[in-house]
Tab-separated table of C-alpha atoms in Angstrom:
chain	number	residue	atom	x	y	z
A	1	MET	CA	39.001	113.135	73.905
A	2	VAL	CA	38.970	116.307	72.215
A	3	ALA	CA	36.959	114.911	69.423
A	4	ARG	CA	34.542	113.486	71.951
A	5	ILE	CA	34.569	117.107	73.778
A	6	VAL	CA	34.335	118.907	70.523
A	7	ARG	CA	31.194	116.499	69.559
A	8	GLN	CA	29.505	117.106	72.879
A	9	ALA	CA	29.951	120.926	72.767
A	10	ARG	CA	28.316	121.094	69.175
A	11	ALA	CA	25.255	119.436	70.002
A	12	HIS	CA	25.052	121.534	73.310
A	13	PHE	CA	25.538	124.946	71.349
A	14	PHE	CA	23.355	124.095	68.218
A	15	ALA	CA	20.634	122.953	70.884
A	16	HIS	CA	20.848	125.751	73.360
A	17	GLY	CA	22.721	128.678	71.771
A	18	TYR	CA	26.091	130.057	72.715
A	19	SER	CA	25.127	132.569	75.296
A	20	GLN	CA	22.856	129.662	77.130
A	21	CYS	CA	26.029	127.153	77.442
A	22	THR	CA	28.475	126.995	80.310
A	23	MET	CA	31.632	125.263	80.652
A	24	ASP	CA	30.056	123.899	83.980
A	25	GLU	CA	26.898	122.306	82.079
A	26	LEU	CA	29.080	120.841	79.223
A	27	ALA	CA	31.831	119.307	81.980
A	28	VAL	CA	28.820	117.758	83.841
A	29	GLU	CA	27.536	116.386	80.427
A	30	LEU	CA	30.912	114.888	79.306
A	31	GLY	CA	31.178	113.464	82.960
A	32	MET	CA	34.340	115.106	83.719
A	33	SER	CA	35.617	118.101	85.945
A	34	LYS	CA	35.628	121.738	84.658
A	35	LYS	CA	39.334	121.827	85.512
A	36	THR	CA	39.818	118.797	82.790
A	37	LEU	CA	37.803	120.412	80.351
A	38	TYR	CA	40.186	123.572	80.597
A	39	VAL	CA	42.940	121.548	80.270
A	40	HIS	CA	41.693	120.871	76.618
A	41	PHE	CA	39.985	124.131	75.861
A	42	GLU	CA	40.822	127.593	77.545
A	43	SER	CA	37.715	128.950	77.385
A	44	LYS	CA	34.065	128.583	75.962
A	45	GLU	CA	35.054	130.825	72.996
A	46	ALA	CA	38.197	128.232	72.215
A	47	LEU	CA	35.705	125.684	72.147
A	48	MET	CA	33.143	127.169	70.010
A	49	THR	CA	36.016	127.728	67.471
A	50	ALA	CA	37.298	124.082	67.305
A	51	VAL	CA	33.256	123.419	66.631
A	52	ILE	CA	32.827	125.761	64.010
A	53	ASP	CA	36.592	124.327	62.386
A	54	ASP	CA	35.003	120.867	62.756
A	55	LEU	CA	31.994	121.476	60.937
A	56	GLY	CA	33.712	123.245	58.311
A	57	ARG	CA	36.226	120.305	57.672
A	58	GLU	CA	33.236	118.128	58.162
A	59	ILE	CA	31.064	119.563	55.263
A	60	ARG	CA	34.294	119.674	53.050
A	61	ALA	CA	34.919	115.779	53.902
A	62	SER	CA	31.241	114.882	52.873
A	63	ALA	CA	31.499	116.780	49.550
A	64	ASP	CA	35.062	114.936	48.851
A	65	ALA	CA	33.554	111.405	49.257
A	66	LEU	CA	30.555	112.204	47.446
A	67	LEU	CA	32.381	113.373	44.352
A	68	ALA	CA	34.877	110.665	44.832
A	69	ASN	CA	31.918	108.192	44.539
A	70	ARG	CA	31.959	107.067	40.878
A	71	GLN	CA	28.573	104.923	41.408
A	72	LEU	CA	26.501	107.968	41.828
A	73	ASN	CA	25.704	110.325	38.916
A	74	PHE	CA	26.077	114.234	39.619
A	75	ALA	CA	22.120	114.691	40.665
A	76	GLU	CA	22.706	111.995	43.135
A	77	LYS	CA	25.886	113.435	44.671
A	78	LEU	CA	24.412	116.690	44.858
A	79	ARG	CA	21.462	115.689	46.470
A	80	GLY	CA	23.369	113.560	48.638
A	81	PHE	CA	25.326	116.780	49.762
A	82	ALA	CA	21.783	118.677	50.345
A	83	GLU	CA	20.573	115.981	52.465
A	84	GLY	CA	23.851	115.881	54.310
A	85	MET	CA	23.654	119.557	54.978
A	86	VAL	CA	20.001	119.459	56.019
A	87	GLU	CA	20.722	116.703	58.688
A	88	ARG	CA	23.988	119.125	59.717
A	89	LEU	CA	21.608	121.934	60.228
A	90	THR	CA	18.914	120.655	61.542
A	91	THR	CA	19.895	120.503	65.209
A	92	ILE	CA	21.075	124.638	64.952
A	93	ASN	CA	18.802	126.734	67.277
A	94	PRO	CA	18.246	129.636	65.291
A	95	ARG	CA	19.151	131.321	68.456
A	96	LEU	CA	22.776	130.020	67.804
A	97	LEU	CA	23.876	132.630	65.167
A	98	ARG	CA	21.977	135.674	66.916
A	99	ASP	CA	24.127	135.016	69.982
A	100	LEU	CA	27.287	134.830	68.073
A	101	GLN	CA	26.308	137.711	66.019
A	102	ARG	CA	25.535	139.632	69.327
A	103	PHE	CA	28.091	138.131	71.803
A	104	ALA	CA	30.676	136.846	69.792
A	105	PRO	CA	30.925	138.803	66.682
A	106	HIS	CA	34.302	137.258	65.919
A	107	LEU	CA	33.127	133.904	66.105
A	108	PHE	CA	30.190	134.959	63.924
A	109	ARG	CA	32.876	136.272	61.403
A	110	ARG	CA	34.863	132.959	61.681
A	111	VAL	CA	31.196	131.130	60.591
A	112	ALA	CA	31.478	133.366	57.567
A	113	GLU	CA	35.258	132.731	56.931
A	114	MET	CA	34.041	128.810	57.173
A	115	ARG	CA	31.696	129.434	54.382
A	116	GLU	CA	34.195	131.681	52.581
A	117	LYS	CA	36.569	128.764	52.339
A	118	ASN	CA	33.947	126.152	51.710
A	119	VAL	CA	31.759	127.308	49.161
A	120	PRO	CA	34.416	127.866	46.421
A	121	TYR	CA	35.989	124.404	47.532
A	122	VAL	CA	32.398	122.842	47.339
A	123	PHE	CA	30.411	124.469	44.916
A	124	GLY	CA	33.555	124.515	42.340
A	125	ARG	CA	33.937	121.204	42.702
A	126	PHE	CA	30.475	120.212	41.911
A	127	ILE	CA	29.777	122.863	39.109
A	128	GLU	CA	32.933	121.291	37.597
A	129	GLU	CA	31.710	117.890	37.747
A	130	GLY	CA	28.348	119.214	36.635
A	131	GLN	CA	29.857	120.840	33.462
A	132	LEU	CA	32.038	117.375	32.842
A	133	ALA	CA	29.206	115.472	32.823
A	134	GLY	CA	27.103	117.568	30.954
A	135	MET	CA	24.526	118.769	33.516
A	136	VAL	CA	25.751	122.348	34.333
A	137	ARG	CA	26.278	124.592	31.293
A	138	SER	CA	29.713	124.512	29.643
A	139	ASP	CA	29.390	128.339	29.215
A	140	VAL	CA	29.007	129.334	32.786
A	141	ARG	CA	32.274	131.078	34.290
A	142	LEU	CA	32.992	129.044	37.498
A	143	ASP	CA	34.526	132.251	39.386
A	144	PHE	CA	31.093	133.845	38.755
A	145	ALA	CA	28.915	131.163	39.620
A	146	ILE	CA	30.670	130.416	43.139
A	147	ALA	CA	30.779	134.506	43.791
A	148	PHE	CA	27.117	134.450	42.996
A	149	PHE	CA	26.583	131.532	45.330
A	150	LEU	CA	28.378	132.674	47.941
A	151	SER	CA	26.983	136.091	48.027
A	152	ALA	CA	23.606	134.607	48.366
A	153	MET	CA	24.526	132.148	51.312
A	154	ASN	CA	26.160	135.136	53.164
A	155	GLY	CA	23.107	137.067	52.791
A	156	LEU	CA	20.647	134.431	53.278
A	157	ILE	CA	22.737	132.897	56.597
A	158	GLN	CA	21.892	135.999	58.618
A	159	PRO	CA	19.464	135.855	61.904
A	160	ALA	CA	17.551	138.907	60.395
A	161	THR	CA	17.162	137.626	57.033
A	162	MET	CA	16.211	133.957	58.273
A	163	ASP	CA	13.752	135.687	60.855
A	164	ARG	CA	12.192	138.041	57.672
A	165	LEU	CA	11.514	134.815	55.712
A	166	GLY	CA	10.729	132.487	58.723
A	167	LEU	CA	13.258	130.133	57.742
A	168	ALA	CA	15.892	127.975	59.906
A	169	PRO	CA	19.570	127.225	58.921
A	170	ARG	CA	18.214	123.683	57.961
A	171	ASP	CA	16.081	125.546	55.293
A	172	ILE	CA	18.616	127.504	53.527
A	173	ALA	CA	20.979	125.313	52.223
A	174	PRO	CA	18.668	122.985	49.994
A	175	ARG	CA	16.588	125.991	48.988
A	176	ALA	CA	19.925	127.628	47.965
A	177	ILE	CA	21.410	124.672	46.443
A	178	GLU	CA	17.976	123.868	44.116
A	179	LEU	CA	17.488	127.044	43.154
A	180	PHE	CA	20.760	127.717	42.183
A	181	PHE	CA	21.207	124.532	40.229
A	182	GLY	CA	17.644	123.746	39.356
A	183	GLY	CA	16.801	127.605	38.355
A	184	LEU	CA	13.530	129.697	38.279
A	185	LEU	CA	12.441	128.823	35.038
A	186	THR	CA	9.978	125.775	33.981
A	187	PRO	CA	11.044	124.264	31.127
A	188	ALA	CA	8.534	126.062	28.669
A	189	GLY	CA	9.957	129.272	30.480
A	190	ARG	CA	13.409	128.051	29.629
A	191	GLN	CA	12.457	127.576	25.951
A	192	GLU	CA	11.082	131.065	25.732
A	193	HIS	CA	14.169	132.353	27.858
A	194	GLU	CA	16.560	130.671	25.387
A	195	LYS	CA	14.754	132.183	22.298
A	196	LEU	CA	15.835	135.911	23.833
A	197	PHE	CA	19.213	135.524	25.336
């Protein structure tokens, strides 16, 4: 029952934003009374907290499954993760993050805390696996690379930044992953760069 409520709430919050959602509407969508909904979640805030935590667990589990799949090479795993993020984030109305930032800053911070947990875990594992596979440079310091990517994501997943860039949440993750792992330089540019650095 709780998992069903969280799944439906996630779809509702992602589609309509936080401020536009009511427990009344959600109860109707779930086919239950508001009283029954409140038995499981004492408030809209508690329900949104559960949605954020569930999303964080889902992202980690997806990364774990991809990294454990020995039938995929490193690039396939990385692409699978990026595609999974796009699929998850496609349903997010950009208004959701603005709503959280404005009306529920503690929940907006919770989203940032989820990133603070997931980026080191997920990208740390991808970098390590890439290094073992010879696909990521072995001289790259893991802690620096994680801090670099986390700082970039924290800066990009801000409503004002996304508005300025004209990007939605679904656009950020794959672009950031491609730039981080693919780099800015073409093969010719990389050759010139390696001569100097």
